[in-house]
Coordinates of C-alpha atoms in Angstrom, one line a residue:
T1 CA 0.0 0.0 0.0
P2 CA 1.5 3.3 -1.0
S3 CA 2.1 6.0 1.7
P4 CA -0.3 8.9 1.6
P5 CA 1.1 12.0 -0.1
L6 CA 2.8 14.5 2.2
V7 CA 0.9 17.7 3.0
N8 CA 2.8 20.8 1.8
L9 CA 3.2 23.3 4.7
T10 CA 5.6 25.8 3.0
G11 CA 4.5 29.4 3.6
T12 CA 3.4 31.8 6.2
W13 CA 0.9 30.6 8.8
T14 CA -0.9 32.7 11.5
G15 CA -3.0 31.6 14.4
S16 CA -3.5 31.5 18.1
G17 CA -3.0 29.3 21.1
S18 CA -3.5 29.2 24.8
D19 CA -1.9 27.6 27.9
G20 CA -1.7 28.1 31.6
L21 CA -0.1 31.5 31.1
G22 CA -3.0 32.6 28.9
P23 CA -3.6 33.2 25.2
E24 CA -1.0 33.9 22.5
K25 CA -0.7 34.7 18.8
F26 CA 1.7 32.9 16.5
T27 CA 3.2 33.5 13.1
W28 CA 5.2 30.7 11.4
V29 CA 7.3 31.0 8.3
L30 CA 7.8 27.4 7.2
A31 CA 10.0 25.7 4.6
Q32 CA 9.6 22.1 3.7
S33 CA 12.1 19.8 2.0
G34 CA 10.6 16.3 1.6
N35 CA 9.3 15.4 5.0
A36 CA 11.5 17.9 6.9
L37 CA 10.2 21.2 8.2
S38 CA 12.2 24.2 9.3
G39 CA 11.5 27.9 9.8
S40 CA 10.9 30.8 12.1
V41 CA 8.2 31.4 14.7
S42 CA 7.0 34.6 16.4
M43 CA 4.8 34.5 19.5
R44 CA 3.0 37.5 21.0
P45 CA 0.3 38.0 23.6
P46 CA -3.0 39.5 22.5
S47 CA -2.1 42.7 24.4
L48 CA 1.5 43.9 25.0
T49 CA 0.3 46.3 27.7
D50 CA -2.0 44.3 30.0
G51 CA 0.7 44.0 32.6
T52 CA 0.3 40.3 33.2
C53 CA 3.2 37.9 33.6
G54 CA 1.7 35.8 30.8
S55 CA 2.0 38.8 28.4
C56 CA 5.7 39.3 29.0
H57 CA 6.5 35.6 28.7
K58 CA 4.7 35.5 25.3
V59 CA 7.0 38.0 23.5
K60 CA 9.3 35.5 21.9
D61 CA 11.0 34.8 18.5
G62 CA 12.5 31.5 17.7
S63 CA 12.8 28.6 15.3
I64 CA 10.7 25.6 14.2
S65 CA 11.9 22.2 13.2
G66 CA 9.9 19.1 12.5
T67 CA 8.6 16.4 10.2
V68 CA 5.6 15.6 8.1
S69 CA 4.3 12.1 7.5
G70 CA 1.2 12.1 5.3
T71 CA -1.1 14.4 7.1
A72 CA 0.6 14.0 10.5
V73 CA 3.0 16.7 11.7
T74 CA 5.4 16.8 14.6
L75 CA 7.2 20.0 15.2
R76 CA 9.1 21.9 17.9
M77 CA 9.0 25.6 18.5
A78 CA 12.2 26.7 20.3
F79 CA 12.5 30.2 21.7
T80 CA 16.1 30.7 22.7
L81 CA 17.7 32.8 25.5
G82 CA 18.8 36.3 25.1
G83 CA 17.9 39.1 22.8
S84 CA 15.6 42.1 23.4
Q85 CA 12.6 40.1 24.6
P86 CA 11.1 41.0 28.0
T87 CA 12.2 37.6 29.5
P88 CA 15.6 37.0 28.0
T89 CA 16.6 34.4 30.7
C90 CA 13.6 32.1 30.1
L91 CA 14.0 29.2 27.7
V92 CA 10.7 28.2 26.1
V93 CA 10.0 25.0 24.1
M94 CA 6.7 23.9 22.6
D95 CA 6.1 20.5 21.0
V96 CA 3.2 20.0 18.7
S97 CA 2.0 16.6 17.4
A98 CA -1.0 17.1 15.0
S99 CA -2.9 14.7 12.8
G100 CA -5.4 15.5 10.0
V101 CA -3.3 18.5 8.9
T102 CA -4.2 20.1 5.6
S103 CA -2.2 22.5 3.4
T104 CA -4.2 25.4 5.0
S105 CA -5.0 24.4 8.6
L106 CA -3.5 22.7 11.7
S107 CA -5.2 22.3 15.1
S108 CA -3.6 20.5 18.0
S109 CA -2.6 20.4 21.6
Y110 CA 1.0 21.1 22.5
N111 CA 3.3 20.3 25.4
G112 CA 5.4 23.3 26.5
S113 CA 8.0 24.3 29.0
D114 CA 9.2 27.7 30.2
S115 CA 12.3 27.6 32.4
C116 CA 10.8 30.5 34.4
E117 CA 7.1 29.5 34.5
P118 CA 5.7 26.0 35.2
A119 CA 2.2 26.9 33.8
V120 CA 3.2 26.2 30.2
A121 CA 2.5 22.5 30.5
L122 CA -0.3 21.7 28.1
G123 CA -1.7 24.2 25.5
S124 CA -3.8 24.3 22.4
I125 CA -3.0 25.8 19.0
T126 CA -4.9 26.6 15.8
M127 CA -3.0 27.8 12.7
M128 CA -4.1 28.8 9.2
R129 CA -2.3 29.5 6.0

């Protein structure tokens, strides 16, 4: 039985998510080579001025890496230390494992960690291209 064709995810994606620290907005710029994904990610809170801890921890830029198998996608968003972000000493990683992904939409839960905040354990994300 032949494998299902890979979904093509190359392009710019926008969407939203939420976890124990509150809601966030994402922008992904993805490149796909075969079943390998790479690219950049930007995460921002809905409001940069609401004064919550969640809003300052959601100002992050980083990288994406992952794989595609048919319509299943596994990816990691890694937001590195340093830079001009409000929390430069906090390392944030979010792992997404989604099924039923199309070339224009992805919805999934994610497992996350923030070296400064334990509340980023389990979140949800919806992205559109």
